[in-house]
Structure formats: structure tokens, C-alpha cells
Short mmCIF file of C-alpha atoms and ligand atoms in Angstrom, two decimals:
data_model
loop_
_atom_site.label_atom_id
_atom_site.label_comp_id
_atom_site.label_asym_id
_atom_site.label_seq_id
_atom_site.Cartn_x
_atom_site.Cartn_y
_atom_site.Cartn_z
CA UNK C 588 145.08 181.18 -28.81
CA UNK C 589 141.91 179.60 -28.22
CA UNK C 590 142.37 175.89 -27.70
CA UNK C 591 143.23 173.99 -31.27
CA UNK C 592 140.15 172.35 -32.57
CA UNK C 593 139.54 169.50 -35.27
CA UNK C 594 137.97 171.39 -38.25
CA UNK C 595 136.52 170.32 -41.58
CA UNK C 596 136.08 172.57 -44.15
CA UNK C 597 133.79 171.57 -46.74
CA UNK C 598 134.56 173.09 -50.47
CA UNK C 599 137.84 174.18 -51.82
CA UNK C 600 136.85 176.90 -53.68
CA UNK C 601 138.17 180.62 -52.69
CA UNK C 602 135.90 180.45 -49.80
CA UNK C 603 136.72 177.57 -48.30
CA UNK C 604 140.46 177.64 -49.21
CA UNK C 605 140.76 180.70 -47.65
CA UNK C 606 139.02 179.66 -44.28
CA UNK C 607 141.36 176.83 -44.21
CA UNK C 608 144.04 178.62 -44.39
CA UNK C 609 143.20 181.41 -41.80
CA UNK C 610 142.31 178.36 -39.26
CA UNK C 611 145.27 176.73 -39.82
CA UNK C 612 147.31 180.02 -39.15
CA UNK C 613 145.26 180.29 -35.93
CA UNK C 614 146.52 176.68 -34.94
CA UNK C 615 143.73 174.75 -35.79
CA UNK C 616 144.19 170.96 -37.16
CA UNK C 617 142.48 171.31 -40.19
CA UNK C 618 141.19 169.06 -43.00
CA UNK C 619 139.91 170.84 -46.60
CA UNK C 620 137.54 168.35 -48.52
CA UNK C 621 136.49 168.78 -52.06
CA UNK C 622 134.88 166.13 -54.85
CA UNK C 623 136.92 167.76 -57.51
CA UNK C 624 139.61 169.41 -55.99
CA UNK C 625 140.91 172.98 -55.16
CA UNK C 626 139.80 175.86 -57.46
CA UNK C 627 137.77 173.12 -59.93
CA UNK C 628 134.46 174.97 -59.03
CA UNK C 629 133.16 178.43 -59.75
CA UNK C 630 136.21 179.46 -58.47
CA UNK C 631 138.25 178.12 -61.47
CA UNK C 632 136.51 180.67 -64.43
CA UNK C 633 135.45 183.65 -62.85
CA UNK C 634 136.27 187.32 -64.04
CA UNK C 635 139.43 187.60 -62.08
CA UNK C 636 138.72 190.69 -60.64
CA UNK C 637 138.56 192.27 -57.11
CA UNK C 638 136.04 193.80 -57.23
CA UNK C 639 135.88 195.88 -54.06
CA UNK C 640 133.23 198.34 -55.14
CA UNK C 641 131.01 195.51 -55.74
CA UNK C 642 128.72 196.93 -53.38
CA UNK C 643 125.22 197.20 -55.97
CA UNK C 644 123.53 193.83 -56.40
CA UNK C 645 121.74 192.66 -59.64
CA UNK C 646 118.45 193.66 -58.14
CA UNK C 647 118.08 197.67 -58.75
CA UNK C 648 114.71 199.75 -58.80
CA UNK C 649 113.32 199.10 -62.39
CA UNK C 650 114.71 195.38 -62.73
CA UNK C 651 111.19 194.16 -63.06
CA UNK C 652 110.33 196.70 -65.92
CA UNK C 653 113.54 195.83 -67.98
CA UNK C 654 114.00 191.91 -67.02
CA UNK C 655 111.23 190.74 -69.48
CA UNK C 656 112.58 192.59 -72.74
CA UNK C 657 116.10 191.50 -71.64
CA UNK C 658 115.03 187.67 -71.56
CA UNK C 659 113.61 188.11 -74.94
CA UNK C 660 116.36 189.70 -76.59
CA UNK C 661 119.36 187.84 -77.73
CA UNK C 662 121.68 190.67 -77.20
CA UNK C 663 120.96 191.29 -73.70
CA UNK C 664 123.36 189.75 -71.10
CA UNK C 665 119.81 187.91 -69.05
CA UNK C 666 119.51 184.31 -70.22
CA UNK C 667 116.86 181.65 -69.18
CA UNK C 668 115.90 178.02 -69.51
CA UNK C 669 112.35 178.32 -70.07
CA UNK C 670 111.71 174.51 -69.23
CA UNK C 671 113.64 175.68 -65.46
CA UNK C 672 111.04 178.44 -65.15
CA UNK C 673 108.27 176.97 -63.15
CA UNK C 674 110.94 175.65 -60.85
CA UNK C 675 112.53 179.13 -60.59
CA UNK C 676 109.29 181.19 -60.18
CA UNK C 677 108.87 181.24 -56.00
CA UNK C 678 112.89 182.08 -55.95
CA UNK C 679 112.37 184.87 -58.85
CA UNK C 680 109.55 186.42 -57.06
CA UNK C 681 111.39 186.86 -54.10
CA UNK C 682 114.55 187.88 -55.79
CA UNK C 683 112.72 190.75 -57.66
CA UNK C 684 111.10 191.68 -54.44
CA UNK C 685 114.24 193.07 -53.41
CA UNK C 686 114.61 195.47 -56.69
CA UNK C 687 114.47 198.55 -54.29
CA UNK C 688 116.27 201.31 -53.22
CA UNK C 689 116.13 200.32 -49.67
CA UNK C 690 117.12 197.17 -50.37
CA UNK C 691 120.43 198.35 -52.34
CA UNK C 692 121.15 200.78 -49.61
CA UNK C 693 121.17 197.95 -46.96
CA UNK C 694 122.90 195.75 -49.17
CA UNK C 695 125.86 198.56 -50.08
CA UNK C 696 126.20 199.02 -46.50
CA UNK C 697 126.64 195.02 -45.75
CA UNK C 698 128.75 194.68 -48.57
CA UNK C 699 130.84 197.59 -48.47
CA UNK C 700 132.23 195.96 -45.08
CA UNK C 701 133.07 192.82 -46.76
CA UNK C 702 134.62 194.21 -49.76
CA UNK C 703 136.08 197.52 -49.63
CA UNK C 704 139.56 196.21 -48.03
CA UNK C 705 139.51 193.24 -50.60
CA UNK C 706 142.81 193.96 -52.38
CA UNK C 707 144.57 194.01 -48.46
CA UNK C 708 142.63 191.00 -47.72
CA UNK C 709 143.88 189.27 -50.62
CA UNK C 710 147.78 190.24 -49.87
CA UNK C 711 147.37 189.02 -46.26
CA UNK C 712 145.93 185.73 -47.45
CA UNK C 713 148.25 185.17 -50.25
CA UNK C 714 151.99 187.05 -49.58
CA UNK C 715 154.56 184.89 -49.17
CA UNK C 716 152.69 181.89 -50.33
CA UNK C 717 153.10 180.70 -54.14
CA UNK C 718 149.69 182.05 -55.19
CA UNK C 719 151.08 185.71 -54.55
CA UNK C 720 152.35 185.92 -58.39
CA UNK C 721 149.01 185.85 -59.22
CA UNK C 722 147.89 188.72 -57.42
CA UNK C 723 148.09 192.76 -58.51
CA UNK C 724 146.53 195.57 -57.65
CA UNK C 725 144.92 197.06 -60.58
CA UNK C 726 142.33 199.82 -61.50
CA UNK C 727 138.72 198.25 -62.23
CA UNK C 728 137.59 200.58 -65.59
CA UNK C 729 133.98 200.37 -66.60
CA UNK C 730 133.81 201.29 -70.44
CA UNK C 731 130.35 203.34 -71.47
CA UNK C 732 129.67 204.08 -75.48
CA UNK C 733 128.78 207.45 -74.29
CA UNK C 734 128.22 210.05 -71.58
CA UNK C 735 124.30 209.40 -71.88
CA UNK C 736 125.09 205.57 -71.21
CA UNK C 737 127.25 206.86 -68.04
CA UNK C 738 124.72 209.10 -67.04
CA UNK C 739 121.99 206.18 -67.33
CA UNK C 740 123.91 204.01 -64.71
CA UNK C 741 124.20 207.00 -62.94
CA UNK C 742 122.09 205.40 -60.01
CA UNK C 743 124.84 202.76 -59.30
CA UNK C 744 127.49 205.11 -59.15
CA UNK C 745 125.56 207.28 -56.43
CA UNK C 746 125.27 204.11 -54.36
CA UNK C 747 129.38 203.26 -54.65
CA UNK C 748 130.18 206.75 -54.41
CA UNK C 749 127.92 206.45 -51.40
CA UNK C 750 129.66 203.32 -49.98
CA UNK C 751 133.08 204.71 -50.16
CA UNK C 752 134.35 203.16 -53.20
CA UNK C 753 137.21 205.73 -54.94
CA UNK C 754 136.60 206.64 -58.92
CA UNK C 755 137.24 208.82 -61.29
CA UNK C 756 135.42 209.48 -64.87
CA UNK C 757 137.32 209.92 -67.83
CA UNK C 758 136.49 210.79 -71.47
CA UNK C 759 137.85 207.69 -73.52
CA UNK C 760 140.23 205.54 -72.70
CA UNK C 761 144.12 205.71 -73.24
CA UNK C 762 144.50 202.03 -73.31
CA UNK C 763 145.41 201.32 -76.94
CA UNK C 764 143.38 197.90 -76.87
CA UNK C 765 139.85 199.86 -76.61
CA UNK C 766 140.87 202.64 -79.04
CA UNK C 767 137.64 204.64 -80.06
CA UNK C 768 135.76 201.87 -78.18
CA UNK C 769 134.38 204.08 -75.41
CA UNK C 770 133.37 207.57 -74.86
CA UNK C 771 133.34 207.36 -71.09
CA UNK C 772 135.54 205.12 -68.85
CA UNK C 773 135.03 205.41 -64.79
CA UNK C 774 138.22 204.24 -63.29
CA UNK C 775 138.15 202.38 -59.87
CA UNK C 776 140.90 203.01 -57.58
CA UNK C 777 141.72 200.25 -55.05
CA UNK C 778 140.94 197.33 -56.90
CA UNK C 779 143.06 194.06 -57.53
CA UNK C 780 143.23 191.35 -60.24
CA UNK C 781 143.95 187.55 -59.90
CA UNK C 782 145.37 186.89 -63.33
CA UNK C 783 144.47 183.08 -63.17
CA UNK C 784 141.82 182.50 -60.39
CA UNK C 785 141.88 178.77 -60.66
CA UNK C 786 145.54 178.22 -60.56
CA UNK C 787 145.49 181.00 -57.60
CA UNK C 788 142.94 178.92 -55.21
CA UNK C 789 145.27 176.06 -56.42
CA UNK C 790 148.17 177.37 -55.19
CA UNK C 791 146.90 178.60 -51.92
CA UNK C 792 145.34 175.02 -51.15
CA UNK C 793 149.13 173.69 -52.37
CA UNK C 794 150.56 176.23 -49.56
CA UNK C 795 147.90 175.17 -47.00
CA UNK C 796 149.11 171.30 -47.45
CA UNK C 797 152.88 172.45 -47.30
CA UNK C 798 152.15 173.70 -43.93
CA UNK C 799 150.54 170.70 -42.77
CA UNK C 800 146.97 171.03 -43.58
CA UNK C 801 145.34 167.84 -45.03
CA UNK C 802 143.44 167.74 -48.01
CA UNK C 803 140.96 165.05 -48.52
CA UNK C 804 139.52 164.66 -52.55
CA UNK C 805 135.98 162.77 -51.21
CA UNK C 806 132.09 163.94 -52.02
CA UNK C 807 129.96 164.55 -48.75
CA UNK C 808 126.85 162.38 -50.11
CA UNK C 809 124.76 163.19 -46.99
CA UNK C 810 124.94 164.48 -43.39
CA UNK C 811 124.04 163.48 -40.38
CA UNK C 812 121.97 165.96 -38.25
CA UNK C 813 121.05 165.63 -34.17
CA UNK C 814 119.60 168.54 -32.28
CA UNK C 815 119.71 170.95 -34.91
CA UNK C 816 123.59 170.50 -35.30
CA UNK C 817 125.31 168.63 -38.07
CA UNK C 818 127.22 165.90 -36.30
CA UNK C 819 128.67 163.85 -39.57
CA UNK C 820 129.42 163.80 -43.03
CA UNK C 821 129.11 161.09 -45.03
CA UNK C 822 131.49 160.12 -47.78
CA UNK C 823 132.05 157.16 -49.98
CA UNK C 824 135.01 156.18 -47.59
CA UNK C 825 133.02 156.57 -44.35
CA UNK C 826 131.63 159.02 -41.96
CA UNK C 827 133.62 162.02 -40.68
CA UNK C 828 133.32 163.95 -37.93
CA UNK C 829 135.29 167.20 -36.25
CA UNK C 830 134.78 169.54 -33.39
CA UNK C 831 134.06 172.34 -36.13
CA UNK C 832 132.49 171.91 -39.89
CA UNK C 833 132.34 174.57 -42.32
CA UNK C 834 130.32 174.42 -44.94
CA UNK C 835 131.66 176.59 -48.17
CA UNK C 836 130.09 174.47 -50.81
CA UNK C 837 129.21 177.62 -53.14
CA UNK C 838 126.19 176.85 -55.24
CA UNK C 839 125.80 173.35 -53.59
CA UNK C 840 124.98 174.51 -50.41
CA UNK C 841 121.57 174.29 -50.19
CA UNK C 842 120.98 170.48 -49.49
CA UNK C 843 122.76 171.08 -46.36
CA UNK C 844 120.57 174.14 -44.98
CA UNK C 845 117.86 172.16 -46.09
CA UNK C 846 118.76 169.15 -43.83
CA UNK C 847 119.14 171.44 -41.10
CA UNK C 848 115.44 173.16 -41.70
CA UNK C 849 116.12 176.24 -42.97
CA UNK C 850 114.56 177.00 -46.23
CA UNK C 851 116.95 179.10 -48.35
CA UNK C 852 116.03 181.24 -51.30
CA UNK C 853 118.99 180.04 -53.53
CA UNK C 854 119.81 179.50 -56.81
CA UNK C 855 122.61 179.58 -59.27
CA UNK C 856 123.27 182.58 -61.74
CA UNK C 857 125.03 180.86 -64.38
CA UNK C 858 127.48 182.68 -65.86
CA UNK C 859 130.33 181.82 -69.06
CA UNK C 860 133.79 182.61 -70.18
CA UNK C 861 135.37 182.53 -73.30
CA UNK C 862 138.79 182.88 -73.09
CA UNK C 863 141.44 184.01 -76.26
CA UNK C 864 144.47 182.43 -76.16
CA UNK C 865 147.49 184.55 -77.38
CA UNK C 866 145.48 187.34 -78.11
CA UNK C 867 146.62 190.23 -80.32
CA UNK C 868 145.64 192.83 -77.95
CA UNK C 869 145.73 192.96 -74.22
CA UNK C 870 144.05 195.78 -72.32
CA UNK C 871 145.89 197.16 -69.18
CA UNK C 872 143.42 196.83 -66.88
CA UNK C 873 140.14 194.54 -66.42
CA UNK C 874 137.47 196.09 -68.08
CA UNK C 875 133.71 195.68 -67.38
CA UNK C 876 131.59 196.84 -70.43
CA UNK C 877 128.61 198.45 -69.45
CA UNK C 878 126.53 197.62 -72.08
CA UNK C 879 126.85 193.64 -72.37
CA UNK C 880 127.69 193.77 -68.62
CA UNK C 881 130.93 191.22 -68.98
CA UNK C 882 134.34 191.93 -67.92
CA UNK C 883 137.45 191.46 -70.36
CA UNK C 884 140.38 190.69 -67.69
CA UNK C 885 144.11 190.19 -69.04
CA UNK C 886 145.18 186.38 -67.84
CA UNK C 887 148.33 184.89 -68.26
CA UNK C 888 148.65 184.34 -72.14
CA UNK C 889 144.98 184.69 -72.47
CA UNK C 890 142.30 187.17 -72.49
CA UNK C 891 139.16 186.45 -70.62
CA UNK C 892 135.42 187.42 -71.70
CA UNK C 893 133.09 186.70 -68.59
CA UNK C 894 129.86 187.60 -67.30
CA UNK C 895 126.34 186.84 -68.24
CA UNK C 896 123.31 185.79 -65.92
CA UNK C 897 121.38 182.75 -67.25
CA UNK C 898 118.76 181.03 -64.61
CA UNK C 899 118.68 177.45 -65.40
CA UNK C 900 119.56 175.32 -62.40
CA UNK C 901 122.46 173.40 -61.20
CA UNK C 902 122.24 170.27 -63.43
CA UNK C 903 121.74 171.28 -66.92
CA UNK C 904 124.68 171.87 -69.10
CA UNK C 905 125.92 174.93 -70.86
CA UNK C 906 124.22 176.94 -73.82
CA UNK C 907 125.23 177.99 -77.29
CA UNK C 908 123.11 181.66 -76.91
CA UNK C 909 124.98 183.08 -74.01
CA UNK C 910 128.68 182.09 -75.69
CA UNK C 911 127.19 183.08 -78.80
CA UNK C 912 126.48 186.77 -77.09
CA UNK C 913 129.85 186.86 -75.59
CA UNK C 914 131.79 185.95 -79.13
CA UNK C 915 129.51 188.98 -80.91
CA UNK C 916 129.90 191.51 -78.07
CA UNK C 917 133.92 191.08 -78.33
CA UNK C 918 134.07 190.84 -81.98
CA UNK C 919 132.30 194.33 -81.85
CA UNK C 920 134.07 195.77 -79.27
CA UNK C 921 137.82 194.32 -80.57
CA UNK C 922 136.88 193.60 -84.09
CA UNK C 923 140.90 193.06 -84.93
CA UNK C 924 141.14 190.80 -82.20
CA UNK C 925 143.28 187.25 -83.57
CA UNK C 926 144.34 184.48 -81.23
CA UNK C 927 145.48 180.76 -81.57
CA UNK C 928 142.64 179.08 -79.80
CA UNK C 929 139.33 179.57 -77.65
CA UNK C 930 138.25 177.85 -74.45
CA UNK C 931 134.64 178.28 -73.32
CA UNK C 932 133.11 177.45 -69.71
CA UNK C 933 130.21 177.65 -67.79
CA UNK C 934 130.08 178.24 -64.07
CA UNK C 935 127.42 178.75 -61.23
CA UNK C 936 127.48 181.79 -59.10
CA UNK C 937 125.72 180.96 -55.62
CA UNK C 938 123.12 183.51 -54.79
CA UNK C 939 120.54 184.45 -52.30
CA UNK C 940 117.01 186.15 -53.11
CA UNK C 941 118.65 188.94 -51.06
CA UNK C 942 121.85 188.44 -52.88
CA UNK C 943 123.77 188.85 -49.41
CA UNK C 944 126.04 185.53 -48.59
CA UNK C 945 125.57 183.63 -45.67
CA UNK C 946 128.76 183.89 -43.05
CA UNK C 947 128.28 182.68 -39.59
CA UNK C 948 126.91 179.95 -37.53
CA UNK C 949 124.82 177.43 -38.96
CA UNK C 950 123.35 174.46 -36.66
CA UNK C 951 122.13 175.34 -33.42
CA UNK C 952 125.20 174.89 -31.13
CA UNK C 953 127.61 176.86 -32.79
CA UNK C 954 129.45 173.79 -34.29
CA UNK C 955 128.81 173.94 -37.97
CA UNK C 956 129.24 177.51 -40.04
CA UNK C 957 127.99 178.73 -43.18
CA UNK C 958 130.28 180.31 -45.66
CA UNK C 959 128.61 180.34 -48.85
CA UNK C 960 126.17 182.53 -51.44
CA UNK C 961 128.98 185.26 -52.63
CA UNK C 962 127.24 185.87 -56.06
CA UNK C 963 129.09 187.87 -58.24
CA UNK C 964 131.87 188.65 -55.91
CA UNK C 965 133.10 185.46 -53.80
CA UNK C 966 136.35 186.04 -55.38
CA UNK C 967 136.38 189.46 -54.14
CA UNK C 968 135.26 188.56 -50.61
CA UNK C 969 136.63 185.28 -50.08
CA UNK C 970 139.39 185.73 -48.30
CA UNK C 971 137.71 188.22 -45.46
CA UNK C 972 134.71 185.45 -45.08
CA UNK C 973 137.52 183.12 -44.50
CA UNK C 974 139.20 185.22 -42.06
CA UNK C 975 135.75 186.15 -40.27
CA UNK C 976 134.99 182.28 -40.21
CA UNK C 977 138.26 181.46 -38.29
CA UNK C 978 137.79 184.19 -36.06
CA UNK C 979 134.40 183.15 -35.20
CA UNK C 980 135.55 179.56 -34.19
CA UNK C 981 138.39 181.02 -32.12
CA UNK C 982 135.61 182.56 -30.18
CA UNK C 983 136.46 186.48 -31.49
CA UNK C 984 134.10 188.94 -32.09
CA UNK C 985 134.16 190.09 -35.48
CA UNK C 986 134.85 193.38 -36.58
CA UNK C 987 132.01 193.98 -38.85
CA UNK C 988 128.21 193.40 -38.90
CA UNK C 989 127.54 190.16 -39.46
CA UNK C 990 123.66 190.22 -39.07
CA UNK C 991 123.02 190.87 -42.82
CA UNK C 992 124.79 187.61 -43.53
CA UNK C 993 123.14 185.46 -40.73
CA UNK C 994 121.83 182.40 -41.86
CA UNK C 995 119.28 182.25 -38.89
CA UNK C 996 117.18 184.65 -40.33
CA UNK C 997 115.48 181.50 -42.40
CA UNK C 998 114.69 180.06 -39.13
CA UNK C 999 111.84 180.89 -37.03
CA UNK C 1000 112.06 181.83 -33.12
CA UNK C 1001 109.75 178.44 -32.25
CA UNK C 1002 111.80 176.56 -34.19
CA UNK C 1003 109.78 176.12 -37.50
CA UNK C 1004 111.04 178.07 -41.01
CA UNK C 1005 109.56 180.88 -42.65
CA UNK C 1006 112.60 181.04 -45.51
CA UNK C 1007 112.00 185.16 -45.13
CA UNK C 1008 114.71 186.92 -45.75
CA UNK C 1009 113.98 190.34 -44.51
C1 LIG U 1407 131.36 184.30 -65.32
C2 LIG U 1407 131.63 184.30 -63.56
C3 LIG U 1407 132.06 185.79 -63.30
C4 LIG U 1407 132.55 186.19 -62.13
N1 LIG U 1407 133.50 186.88 -61.92
C5 LIG U 1407 133.83 187.18 -60.79
C6 LIG U 1407 135.00 188.15 -60.49
O1 LIG U 1407 135.58 189.07 -61.53
N2 LIG U 1407 134.97 188.80 -59.14
C7 LIG U 1407 134.79 187.97 -58.40
O2 LIG U 1407 134.92 188.50 -56.78
N3 LIG U 1407 133.61 186.93 -58.19
C8 LIG U 1407 133.34 186.48 -59.64
N4 LIG U 1407 132.61 185.92 -59.49
C9 LIG U 1407 131.67 184.89 -58.71
C10 LIG U 1407 132.86 184.00 -58.05
O3 LIG U 1407 133.68 183.00 -58.98
C11 LIG U 1407 132.19 183.00 -57.04
O4 LIG U 1407 131.21 183.73 -56.18
C12 LIG U 1407 133.10 182.34 -56.02
O5 LIG U 1407 133.78 181.40 -57.10
C13 LIG U 1407 132.40 181.25 -55.04
O6 LIG U 1407 133.40 180.67 -54.45
P1 LIG U 1407 133.18 179.24 -53.35
O7 LIG U 1407 134.08 178.97 -52.96
O8 LIG U 1407 131.81 179.77 -52.63
O9 LIG U 1407 132.53 178.31 -54.47
P2 LIG U 1407 133.21 177.34 -55.38
O10 LIG U 1407 134.34 177.82 -55.95
O11 LIG U 1407 132.24 176.79 -56.55
O12 LIG U 1407 133.35 176.28 -54.66
C14 LIG U 1407 132.77 175.18 -54.06
C15 LIG U 1407 133.46 173.43 -53.72
O13 LIG U 1407 132.57 172.89 -53.37
C16 LIG U 1407 132.60 171.60 -54.11
N5 LIG U 1407 131.58 170.66 -53.60
C17 LIG U 1407 130.35 171.04 -53.95
N6 LIG U 1407 129.57 169.88 -53.46
C18 LIG U 1407 130.55 169.10 -52.90
C19 LIG U 1407 130.07 167.96 -52.27
N7 LIG U 1407 128.75 167.55 -52.08
N8 LIG U 1407 131.08 167.29 -51.71
C20 LIG U 1407 132.54 167.69 -51.85
N9 LIG U 1407 132.82 168.87 -52.70
C21 LIG U 1407 131.59 169.56 -53.00
C22 LIG U 1407 132.90 171.81 -55.38
O14 LIG U 1407 134.00 170.74 -56.01
C23 LIG U 1407 133.79 173.01 -55.07
O15 LIG U 1407 135.10 173.21 -55.55
C24 LIG U 1407 131.84 184.96 -61.10
C25 LIG U 1407 131.32 184.08 -61.34
C26 LIG U 1407 130.97 183.89 -62.53
C27 LIG U 1407 130.41 182.57 -62.76
#
């Protein structure tokens, strides 16, 4: 084992908690830090799907043509806070520039290495801990109104197949929850489900603390940088220093990178969920409703409908239109659904313009590390990301190509920043 180090992991979402546990297992002295507590950020309210086949980005060819119509319709899963548009434009231009076949193929190759074994990665992380009870190996289904709708999505399925995702196409579904709702269902194998993502991350953090890890509930208000490297974190309780610092602040990571001189094209892809408590029907497996691009996932005592992309920044509160969209979609799909209560939630998917997460060294001297930007698949890829970061800190060569995830692509050789993603 490499020499034990003092390590701070900033951010206790699925990425940070996973990183903290793998560092702890490698023998390091680890502090996990969060202002709100473990599993209270985006990792709380997601769809709960271990989307091993999530190798197709939102930016697929044709998006530029489809996007304006989608934004103008309340019945499409893409929303915009129009007052945010002026601030969004530079990001949006670069985001849309990645809607090409070449980028999709590059993305799929990179993300396949991160995601395809995610059910095993979660088992390696959670088995033997109190979090194990939330983890199951389920198929992940995609429901289409009919065969024509499935065929219209043929590009995405060809990319998934080429990346090694195993799936079968079925006529209709045997799941009584969706009787008659779908003409064609794609059943993805080797996937998984977390039955309560927030509780899962909190249980993993409990395990970390029970094994001797330190959990600090405090806020990073600023950082000190010297020689291109992070030297201290400012908190209300005073500065914190460590041999290594990992930044896993999810959608709130951009100011840290900016302080290091990196200009990330980074945005929140806001998403929503509605939970139906004590529902009268419960699907057997998570179901992606292809027409509405939202997932219906069985949770503990609740049915969660999660999805929608809304560009609107980190600061503004939730809006009615995306929630109304989800409600209408669920009512059309499950007309007989009854429930005792509902809960609504909005969260922030951390997204770069090329949709690739940032994993690896962040400062110039290998003392600080990035582990953020996992957009729609952070629950899926968090545990492997944590394992990779722990390996890097221990001096191990990663067993996947981290080039596509390298944050330093945003820095020019002469030290100035280009902010260009390849
Ligand atoms: C509607 C929706 C559905 C989704 N469905 C899925 C899905 O089915 N499968 C999947 O794989 N992914 C899904 N995702 C994406 C997934 O939830 C995210 O990619 C993932 O949760 C990101 O995890 P994280 O650890 O990077 O960030 P977070 O969970 O957001 O954690 C970041 C943490 O940093 C802390 N923090 C931030 N700033 C500071 C500061 N200054 N000081 C101290 N602490 C700070 C926050 O409190 C937070 O706890 C979905 C997302 C949404 C919105």
C-alpha cells in the first residue's frame, strides 16, 4: 500500500461518498465534507437507475433542428427559463456543437468504460454495508408507443449496441402496471436500481463514519490557490488543509475550477421528480417512457417519475411547467393510478458542454482532483469514479483511458486558458 495520506473529499453526493469509502479502504485518513449532509444534493432525487447503457448523450445529431420546437411546446421534456437565456448562450452554442455522430461515438466509447460494469461497481462498494438493502440488479426498460417510435430512436440503439450494451426488443410488456401502454419495449440487461438514492448515499456515509472516517458538516466559502494548486479550503470554522483534496461538488464545482484558471463550459441541467406515495400500481422494473424522456422507478413505498431537462441556472427555484408536464404524462400512461400523497423535487445535473464528466488531477501539482460533471448518469458512474480517484491518489495507473475526462484539456500549454473542449 502507498503511504497513508490526509485526504479531504469535498461534496458528499454519490461521487464524493464513493471516493471517500475507496480512499478509506486504501488506508488513507479521510475527511468527507458537505454543507448539507450526505445524499442531500442531486444524488437525493434522481431516477434511481443504474444506467449501465447510458452511453448516448443528450446531444445527438439533429438536436439543433429539434430543440426550438421542443422548447416552445409544454408537452416536450425540454424547458428553458427564458430570462436565463443571455447567460446560457455561450454554453448552449458549445453544447449544441457536440450534436454530431463523431462526438456521440467518442462519448460512447469513453462512457462505456465508466458505466458498463456499474452494477458490479455498486455491489463492490455497498455489499456488506447498510446501503446494500437499497441495491438490486434489475433490467432497465424503454417503453415506446409503437414499433415506428422505436425505429425512430434507432440511432441511439445502434450506438448502445456498438458500445456493448445487451438488450432485447419485445412486443408490448408483460408488466400489468403498463397494460396496453407500450407497443414496443426494449429490455436492457446488466442494469440495476437503487430503491431510495438519498437513503443509499446516507447509508454509505454512515458506513464510512462507522469505519473511522470523519464527516464534516460545513461549507467551502473559498479556496486558496498557490502555484496553480489548491492549498486550503475556507470554511466558517477556519481553513482546512490536507495532503490531497478531491472536489466532488457536483453542479457547484465550477467556481473551484475557475479559481484554478480553468474556464469550464459547465451548466446545470435541471431535472424534476414527482413521487406518488402508496401507489395503486408499481412497475416491476424501472421504465423509461421514451416519448416523455422520463423514468418511472419503483422506490420504497413510492413510485417516482423523474426526468425533464430545464436550463435555468443554479439559483432560481423550481417552476410549475416541468412538474405539470410530468403529472400529465403519468396521468396519460397510468390512468387508474391512485396514491396517498405526492412529493415534488428539483435538482441540478452537473453538465459540461461535451457531456463528459471530469475525473482526474485538477491542480498543477497532483494535489487536488476533480470528480464531477456526471450529468444524467452520476448515480450510475459514481462508485467507479471514486475507485479511480482513490487509485490515482494511491499512485495506481487507472485501467481505463482517462483522457476524455481530463480537466486539463481546458488549459493551454502556456498556462493561459482556452476553455476549448475537444
Ligand atoms: C431528475 C434527475 C434524474 C436523474 N436520474 C438518474 C438516474 O436514474 N441514474 C443516474 O445515474 N443518474 C441520474 N441523475 C443524475 C445524478 O443524480 C447526478 O449525476 C449525481 O447525483 C451527481 O452526483 P454528485 O455527487 O456529483 O453531486 P451531488 O449529489 O449534487 O453532490 C454534491 C454535494 O456537494 C455539496 N456542496 C456543494 N457546494 C458545496 C460547498 N460550497 N461546500 C460544501 N458542500 C458543498 C452539496 O451539498 C452536495 O451534497 C438524475 C438527475 C436528475 C436531476
